[in-house]
Amino acid sequence: GKINKVLNGNANEDITIWGASTAEGNIVPKIISDSTKNSVFNLGLDGTNLNQYIGLLKSYIKNTSPKKIILAADIHGALMKRNAIYRNYDWLHSLNNKEIYEALYSIDEEQIFKAKYVPFYKLLLYGKHNLKYFKTDFSSYNYQMNGFVERNGIVVKKTHKEKHEIKLSNDSTVLNQYKTIIKLAHKYNHEIYIVITPCYIEGLKMC
C-alpha cells in the first residue's frame, strides 16, 4: 500500500499529500494535477496524524529528490498526541526503518520493542484476519485515483449520551514535530505547505 510505496522509493510524484482521512478522503489528486500539470499522489492514511506517520515522512524527505509536500491538517485531530498506534499491523513490516521505529516507539515503547525484537510477537499483533495477506502479492498494487479514497458515509446525529466532548490538544509535542518536519524539508530542498482542511461546526456537534 502507501507505506510500501514510500519505502520502496516509488513515491516520485511532483506533489505528495500527507495526513489522515482529512487528506485521504478530501483532496483529489486529479484536480490538483489538472490545474498544475504536475503528477500528484495522495499518501493520506486513515486515522493517522503526523504524530504516527512522522517517521515515514522523514524517510521520504531524506531519500527523495526535492518535491512539493502538502500536509493536510484539521483543527480537531492534527495536533493530538497519540497514546496508541492506529492499525499497528500496517506498520510492523517497516520497523527496520530507523525513522519509523523511533516514531512508533515514542507512542508505544513496549509494543514496538517487542514487535521488533521478540520472535513471533508480530504474529499476535497481525491477528488471524490479516494472515491472509502473507500469501498475497502486492508488488503490482496500484490506486485507481492516485491514493484518494472516496467517502460515501452519511453523518448520523448521535444521542446526548453518545456524544464526545470536543477537546483541542494542549500538548506541544505534535506542534514541535511540525516544526521539525518543516526544517527537515527545507534542509533537503523540498517545498512544504500546511493546508488546514475544513472543519464544519455542525458536523463536530454531531460527533
PDB file of C-alpha atoms in Angstrom:
ATOM      1  CA  GLY A   1       0.000   0.000   0.000  1.00  0.00           C
ATOM      2  CA  LYS A   2       1.056   3.583   0.588  1.00  0.00           C
ATOM      3  CA  ILE A   3       3.657   2.808   3.239  1.00  0.00           C
ATOM      4  CA  ASN A   4       5.408   0.392   0.904  1.00  0.00           C
ATOM      5  CA  LYS A   5       5.173   2.861  -1.965  1.00  0.00           C
ATOM      6  CA  VAL A   6       7.271   5.295   0.066  1.00  0.00           C
ATOM      7  CA  LEU A   7       9.700   2.733   1.481  1.00  0.00           C
ATOM      8  CA  ASN A   8      10.290   1.186  -1.937  1.00  0.00           C
ATOM      9  CA  GLY A   9      11.185   4.578  -3.368  1.00  0.00           C
ATOM     10  CA  ASN A  10       8.164   4.683  -5.670  1.00  0.00           C
ATOM     11  CA  ALA A  11       6.598   7.915  -4.391  1.00  0.00           C
ATOM     12  CA  ASN A  12       8.176  10.001  -7.132  1.00  0.00           C
ATOM     13  CA  GLU A  13       5.255  12.264  -7.984  1.00  0.00           C
ATOM     14  CA  ASP A  14       5.877  16.018  -8.152  1.00  0.00           C
ATOM     15  CA  ILE A  15       3.392  16.615  -5.336  1.00  0.00           C
ATOM     16  CA  THR A  16       2.542  14.309  -2.442  1.00  0.00           C
ATOM     17  CA  ILE A  17      -0.271  14.863   0.046  1.00  0.00           C
ATOM     18  CA  TRP A  18       0.084  13.677   3.635  1.00  0.00           C
ATOM     19  CA  GLY A  19      -2.363  13.460   6.508  1.00  0.00           C
ATOM     20  CA  ALA A  20      -5.116  11.326   7.976  1.00  0.00           C
ATOM     21  CA  SER A  21      -8.581  10.781   6.462  1.00  0.00           C
ATOM     22  CA  THR A  22      -8.863  14.552   6.184  1.00  0.00           C
ATOM     23  CA  ALA A  23      -6.267  14.207   3.410  1.00  0.00           C
ATOM     24  CA  GLU A  24      -7.133  10.767   2.073  1.00  0.00           C
ATOM     25  CA  GLY A  25     -10.838  11.440   1.617  1.00  0.00           C
ATOM     26  CA  ASN A  26     -10.903  15.157   0.805  1.00  0.00           C
ATOM     27  CA  ILE A  27      -8.027  16.043  -1.507  1.00  0.00           C
ATOM     28  CA  VAL A  28      -8.395  14.739  -5.063  1.00  0.00           C
ATOM     29  CA  PRO A  29      -5.041  14.402  -6.882  1.00  0.00           C
ATOM     30  CA  LYS A  30      -6.607  14.701 -10.338  1.00  0.00           C
ATOM     31  CA  ILE A  31      -7.983  18.170  -9.596  1.00  0.00           C
ATOM     32  CA  ILE A  32      -4.568  19.409  -8.481  1.00  0.00           C
ATOM     33  CA  SER A  33      -2.836  17.657 -11.355  1.00  0.00           C
ATOM     34  CA  ASP A  34      -5.192  19.140 -13.954  1.00  0.00           C
ATOM     35  CA  SER A  35      -4.623  22.626 -12.522  1.00  0.00           C
ATOM     36  CA  THR A  36      -0.859  22.491 -12.016  1.00  0.00           C
ATOM     37  CA  LYS A  37       0.198  19.982 -14.715  1.00  0.00           C
ATOM     38  CA  ASN A  38       2.179  18.168 -12.012  1.00  0.00           C
ATOM     39  CA  SER A  39       1.915  14.497 -11.080  1.00  0.00           C
ATOM     40  CA  VAL A  40       0.168  14.119  -7.707  1.00  0.00           C
ATOM     41  CA  PHE A  41      -0.346  11.277  -5.233  1.00  0.00           C
ATOM     42  CA  ASN A  42      -2.394  11.230  -2.037  1.00  0.00           C
ATOM     43  CA  LEU A  43      -0.431   9.472   0.711  1.00  0.00           C
ATOM     44  CA  GLY A  44      -3.067  10.176   3.364  1.00  0.00           C
ATOM     45  CA  LEU A  45      -3.567   7.332   5.857  1.00  0.00           C
ATOM     46  CA  ASP A  46      -6.917   6.987   7.594  1.00  0.00           C
ATOM     47  CA  GLY A  47      -6.781   7.660  11.336  1.00  0.00           C
ATOM     48  CA  THR A  48      -3.098   8.580  11.274  1.00  0.00           C
ATOM     49  CA  ASN A  49      -1.874  12.061  12.154  1.00  0.00           C
ATOM     50  CA  LEU A  50       1.701  13.379  11.986  1.00  0.00           C
ATOM     51  CA  ASN A  51       2.493  12.005  15.433  1.00  0.00           C
ATOM     52  CA  GLN A  52       2.281   8.484  13.962  1.00  0.00           C
ATOM     53  CA  TYR A  53       3.418   8.923  10.353  1.00  0.00           C
ATOM     54  CA  ILE A  54       6.307  11.329  11.027  1.00  0.00           C
ATOM     55  CA  GLY A  55       8.877   8.527  10.694  1.00  0.00           C
ATOM     56  CA  LEU A  56       7.633   7.621   7.221  1.00  0.00           C
ATOM     57  CA  LEU A  57       7.644  11.280   6.190  1.00  0.00           C
ATOM     58  CA  LYS A  58      11.195  11.765   7.491  1.00  0.00           C
ATOM     59  CA  SER A  59      12.336   8.759   5.476  1.00  0.00           C
ATOM     60  CA  TYR A  60      10.613  10.150   2.378  1.00  0.00           C
ATOM     61  CA  ILE A  61      12.186  13.582   2.789  1.00  0.00           C
ATOM     62  CA  LYS A  62      15.690  12.178   3.217  1.00  0.00           C
ATOM     63  CA  ASN A  63      15.512   9.695   0.357  1.00  0.00           C
ATOM     64  CA  THR A  64      13.527  11.534  -2.328  1.00  0.00           C
ATOM     65  CA  SER A  65      14.706  14.231  -4.701  1.00  0.00           C
ATOM     66  CA  PRO A  66      13.198  17.700  -3.992  1.00  0.00           C
ATOM     67  CA  LYS A  67       9.398  17.678  -4.325  1.00  0.00           C
ATOM     68  CA  LYS A  68       6.356  19.601  -3.169  1.00  0.00           C
ATOM     69  CA  ILE A  69       4.854  18.254   0.057  1.00  0.00           C
ATOM     70  CA  ILE A  70       1.375  19.133   1.285  1.00  0.00           C
ATOM     71  CA  LEU A  71       0.492  18.365   4.898  1.00  0.00           C
ATOM     72  CA  ALA A  72      -3.268  18.331   5.403  1.00  0.00           C
ATOM     73  CA  ALA A  73      -4.285  19.044   8.980  1.00  0.00           C
ATOM     74  CA  ASP A  74      -7.595  19.568  10.745  1.00  0.00           C
ATOM     75  CA  ILE A  75      -8.031  21.538  13.935  1.00  0.00           C
ATOM     76  CA  HIS A  76      -9.626  18.600  15.751  1.00  0.00           C
ATOM     77  CA  GLY A  77      -7.075  15.791  15.464  1.00  0.00           C
ATOM     78  CA  ALA A  78      -3.921  17.045  13.790  1.00  0.00           C
ATOM     79  CA  LEU A  79      -2.183  18.144  16.990  1.00  0.00           C
ATOM     80  CA  MET A  80      -3.322  15.305  19.221  1.00  0.00           C
ATOM     81  CA  LYS A  81      -0.514  13.275  20.792  1.00  0.00           C
ATOM     82  CA  ARG A  82      -1.390   9.614  20.378  1.00  0.00           C
ATOM     83  CA  ASN A  83      -1.455   7.144  23.240  1.00  0.00           C
ATOM     84  CA  ALA A  84      -1.823   4.107  20.951  1.00  0.00           C
ATOM     85  CA  ILE A  85      -0.807   3.158  17.422  1.00  0.00           C
ATOM     86  CA  TYR A  86      -3.729   3.054  14.995  1.00  0.00           C
ATOM     87  CA  ARG A  87      -3.775  -0.082  12.802  1.00  0.00           C
ATOM     88  CA  ASN A  88      -0.396  -1.156  14.128  1.00  0.00           C
ATOM     89  CA  TYR A  89      -0.375  -4.176  11.813  1.00  0.00           C
ATOM     90  CA  ASP A  90       0.075  -1.855   8.828  1.00  0.00           C
ATOM     91  CA  TRP A  91       3.467  -0.767  10.196  1.00  0.00           C
ATOM     92  CA  LEU A  92       5.004  -3.944  11.622  1.00  0.00           C
ATOM     93  CA  HIS A  93       6.913  -4.844   8.470  1.00  0.00           C
ATOM     94  CA  SER A  94       8.659  -1.464   8.440  1.00  0.00           C
ATOM     95  CA  LEU A  95      10.274  -1.470  11.894  1.00  0.00           C
ATOM     96  CA  ASN A  96      13.766  -1.923  10.447  1.00  0.00           C
ATOM     97  CA  ASN A  97      13.438   1.622   9.163  1.00  0.00           C
ATOM     98  CA  LYS A  98      15.107   3.759  11.839  1.00  0.00           C
ATOM     99  CA  GLU A  99      12.807   6.769  11.491  1.00  0.00           C
ATOM    100  CA  ILE A 100       9.631   4.683  11.582  1.00  0.00           C
ATOM    101  CA  TYR A 101      10.799   2.616  14.544  1.00  0.00           C
ATOM    102  CA  GLU A 102      11.653   5.709  16.576  1.00  0.00           C
ATOM    103  CA  ALA A 103       8.328   7.389  15.758  1.00  0.00           C
ATOM    104  CA  LEU A 104       6.224   4.372  16.729  1.00  0.00           C
ATOM    105  CA  TYR A 105       8.394   3.604  19.761  1.00  0.00           C
ATOM    106  CA  SER A 106       7.666   7.087  21.096  1.00  0.00           C
ATOM    107  CA  ILE A 107       3.942   6.198  21.082  1.00  0.00           C
ATOM    108  CA  ASP A 108       4.072   2.657  22.486  1.00  0.00           C
ATOM    109  CA  GLU A 109       7.547   1.649  23.703  1.00  0.00           C
ATOM    110  CA  GLU A 110       6.704  -1.829  24.969  1.00  0.00           C
ATOM    111  CA  GLN A 111       4.682  -2.989  21.993  1.00  0.00           C
ATOM    112  CA  ILE A 112       7.093  -1.726  19.336  1.00  0.00           C
ATOM    113  CA  PHE A 113      10.176  -3.043  21.155  1.00  0.00           C
ATOM    114  CA  LYS A 114       8.593  -6.495  21.413  1.00  0.00           C
ATOM    115  CA  ALA A 115       7.426  -6.380  17.799  1.00  0.00           C
ATOM    116  CA  LYS A 116      10.963  -5.788  16.607  1.00  0.00           C
ATOM    117  CA  TYR A 117      12.973  -7.965  18.954  1.00  0.00           C
ATOM    118  CA  VAL A 118      10.754 -10.737  20.373  1.00  0.00           C
ATOM    119  CA  PRO A 119      10.420 -13.692  17.962  1.00  0.00           C
ATOM    120  CA  PHE A 120       6.898 -14.270  16.616  1.00  0.00           C
ATOM    121  CA  TYR A 121       5.400 -11.441  18.706  1.00  0.00           C
ATOM    122  CA  LYS A 122       4.342  -9.707  15.475  1.00  0.00           C
ATOM    123  CA  LEU A 123       2.009 -12.596  14.719  1.00  0.00           C
ATOM    124  CA  LEU A 124      -0.027 -11.711  17.800  1.00  0.00           C
ATOM    125  CA  LEU A 125      -0.462  -8.170  16.507  1.00  0.00           C
ATOM    126  CA  TYR A 126      -1.335  -9.140  12.952  1.00  0.00           C
ATOM    127  CA  GLY A 127      -4.259 -11.272  14.124  1.00  0.00           C
ATOM    128  CA  LYS A 128      -5.968 -14.035  12.189  1.00  0.00           C
ATOM    129  CA  HIS A 129      -7.801 -11.658   9.847  1.00  0.00           C
ATOM    130  CA  ASN A 130      -4.530 -10.297   8.475  1.00  0.00           C
ATOM    131  CA  LEU A 131      -2.650 -13.553   7.988  1.00  0.00           C
ATOM    132  CA  LYS A 132      -4.151 -13.960   4.514  1.00  0.00           C
ATOM    133  CA  TYR A 133      -2.064 -11.021   3.328  1.00  0.00           C
ATOM    134  CA  PHE A 134       1.144 -13.032   3.783  1.00  0.00           C
ATOM    135  CA  LYS A 135       0.147 -15.021   0.697  1.00  0.00           C
ATOM    136  CA  THR A 136      -0.786 -12.041  -1.412  1.00  0.00           C
ATOM    137  CA  ASP A 137       1.486 -10.388  -3.969  1.00  0.00           C
ATOM    138  CA  PHE A 138       1.160  -6.615  -3.662  1.00  0.00           C
ATOM    139  CA  SER A 139       4.052  -5.768  -5.989  1.00  0.00           C
ATOM    140  CA  SER A 140       1.643  -4.567  -8.674  1.00  0.00           C
ATOM    141  CA  TYR A 141      -0.789  -2.855  -6.278  1.00  0.00           C
ATOM    142  CA  ASN A 142      -2.000   0.480  -7.538  1.00  0.00           C
ATOM    143  CA  TYR A 143      -4.545   3.093  -6.530  1.00  0.00           C
ATOM    144  CA  GLN A 144      -7.074   3.929  -9.238  1.00  0.00           C
ATOM    145  CA  MET A 145      -7.455   7.509  -8.004  1.00  0.00           C
ATOM    146  CA  ASN A 146      -3.817   8.117  -7.040  1.00  0.00           C
ATOM    147  CA  GLY A 147      -4.378   7.482  -3.356  1.00  0.00           C
ATOM    148  CA  PHE A 148      -7.661   9.343  -2.982  1.00  0.00           C
ATOM    149  CA  VAL A 149     -10.270   7.211  -1.186  1.00  0.00           C
ATOM    150  CA  GLU A 150     -13.815   8.445  -1.660  1.00  0.00           C
ATOM    151  CA  ARG A 151     -16.039   8.693   1.403  1.00  0.00           C
ATOM    152  CA  ASN A 152     -19.709   7.855   0.941  1.00  0.00           C
ATOM    153  CA  GLY A 153     -20.846   7.715   4.548  1.00  0.00           C
ATOM    154  CA  ILE A 154     -23.838   9.500   5.994  1.00  0.00           C
ATOM    155  CA  VAL A 155     -23.392  11.503   9.190  1.00  0.00           C
ATOM    156  CA  VAL A 156     -25.930  10.322  11.732  1.00  0.00           C
ATOM    157  CA  LYS A 157     -26.703  12.525  14.710  1.00  0.00           C
ATOM    158  CA  LYS A 158     -25.767  10.880  17.996  1.00  0.00           C
ATOM    159  CA  THR A 159     -27.734  10.976  21.203  1.00  0.00           C
ATOM    160  CA  HIS A 160     -26.504  13.190  24.020  1.00  0.00           C
ATOM    161  CA  LYS A 161     -25.103  10.152  25.875  1.00  0.00           C
ATOM    162  CA  GLU A 162     -23.124   9.030  22.812  1.00  0.00           C
ATOM    163  CA  LYS A 163     -21.514  12.400  22.149  1.00  0.00           C
ATOM    164  CA  HIS A 164     -17.900  13.025  22.981  1.00  0.00           C
ATOM    165  CA  GLU A 165     -16.691  16.375  24.200  1.00  0.00           C
ATOM    166  CA  ILE A 166     -14.586  18.110  21.560  1.00  0.00           C
ATOM    167  CA  LYS A 167     -11.197  18.917  23.035  1.00  0.00           C
ATOM    168  CA  LEU A 168      -8.184  20.589  21.482  1.00  0.00           C
ATOM    169  CA  SER A 169      -4.754  19.343  22.496  1.00  0.00           C
ATOM    170  CA  ASN A 170      -2.725  21.484  24.860  1.00  0.00           C
ATOM    171  CA  ASP A 171       0.340  19.269  24.368  1.00  0.00           C
ATOM    172  CA  SER A 172       3.086  20.840  22.251  1.00  0.00           C
ATOM    173  CA  THR A 173       4.619  17.526  21.128  1.00  0.00           C
ATOM    174  CA  VAL A 174       2.989  17.349  17.706  1.00  0.00           C
ATOM    175  CA  LEU A 175       3.308  21.072  17.097  1.00  0.00           C
ATOM    176  CA  ASN A 176       7.059  20.686  17.618  1.00  0.00           C
ATOM    177  CA  GLN A 177       7.018  17.738  15.224  1.00  0.00           C
ATOM    178  CA  TYR A 178       5.532  20.002  12.551  1.00  0.00           C
ATOM    179  CA  LYS A 179       8.368  22.465  13.153  1.00  0.00           C
ATOM    180  CA  THR A 180      10.923  19.639  12.889  1.00  0.00           C
ATOM    181  CA  ILE A 181       9.446  18.378   9.613  1.00  0.00           C
ATOM    182  CA  ILE A 182       9.397  21.861   8.075  1.00  0.00           C
ATOM    183  CA  LYS A 183      13.073  22.379   8.934  1.00  0.00           C
ATOM    184  CA  LEU A 184      13.991  18.932   7.608  1.00  0.00           C
ATOM    185  CA  ALA A 185      12.106  19.501   4.358  1.00  0.00           C
ATOM    186  CA  HIS A 186      13.894  22.809   3.817  1.00  0.00           C
ATOM    187  CA  LYS A 187      17.242  21.176   4.569  1.00  0.00           C
ATOM    188  CA  TYR A 188      16.635  18.685   1.739  1.00  0.00           C
ATOM    189  CA  ASN A 189      15.267  21.387  -0.589  1.00  0.00           C
ATOM    190  CA  HIS A 190      11.646  20.260  -0.600  1.00  0.00           C
ATOM    191  CA  GLU A 191       8.797  22.764  -0.764  1.00  0.00           C
ATOM    192  CA  ILE A 192       6.390  22.115   2.076  1.00  0.00           C
ATOM    193  CA  TYR A 193       2.905  23.504   2.684  1.00  0.00           C
ATOM    194  CA  ILE A 194       0.417  23.057   5.515  1.00  0.00           C
ATOM    195  CA  VAL A 195      -3.232  23.084   4.490  1.00  0.00           C
ATOM    196  CA  ILE A 196      -5.895  23.443   7.174  1.00  0.00           C
ATOM    197  CA  THR A 197      -8.826  21.400   5.935  1.00  0.00           C
ATOM    198  CA  PRO A 198     -12.442  22.491   6.538  1.00  0.00           C
ATOM    199  CA  CYS A 199     -13.914  21.550   9.886  1.00  0.00           C
ATOM    200  CA  TYR A 200     -17.651  22.071   9.997  1.00  0.00           C
ATOM    201  CA  ILE A 201     -19.066  23.135  13.352  1.00  0.00           C
ATOM    202  CA  GLU A 202     -22.382  21.370  12.826  1.00  0.00           C
ATOM    203  CA  GLY A 203     -20.533  18.166  11.933  1.00  0.00           C
ATOM    204  CA  LEU A 204     -18.425  18.325  15.095  1.00  0.00           C
ATOM    205  CA  LYS A 205     -21.546  18.842  17.185  1.00  0.00           C
ATOM    206  CA  MET A 206     -22.873  15.540  15.877  1.00  0.00           C
ATOM    207  CA  CYS A 207     -19.725  13.563  16.760  1.00  0.00           C
TER     208      CYS A 207
END
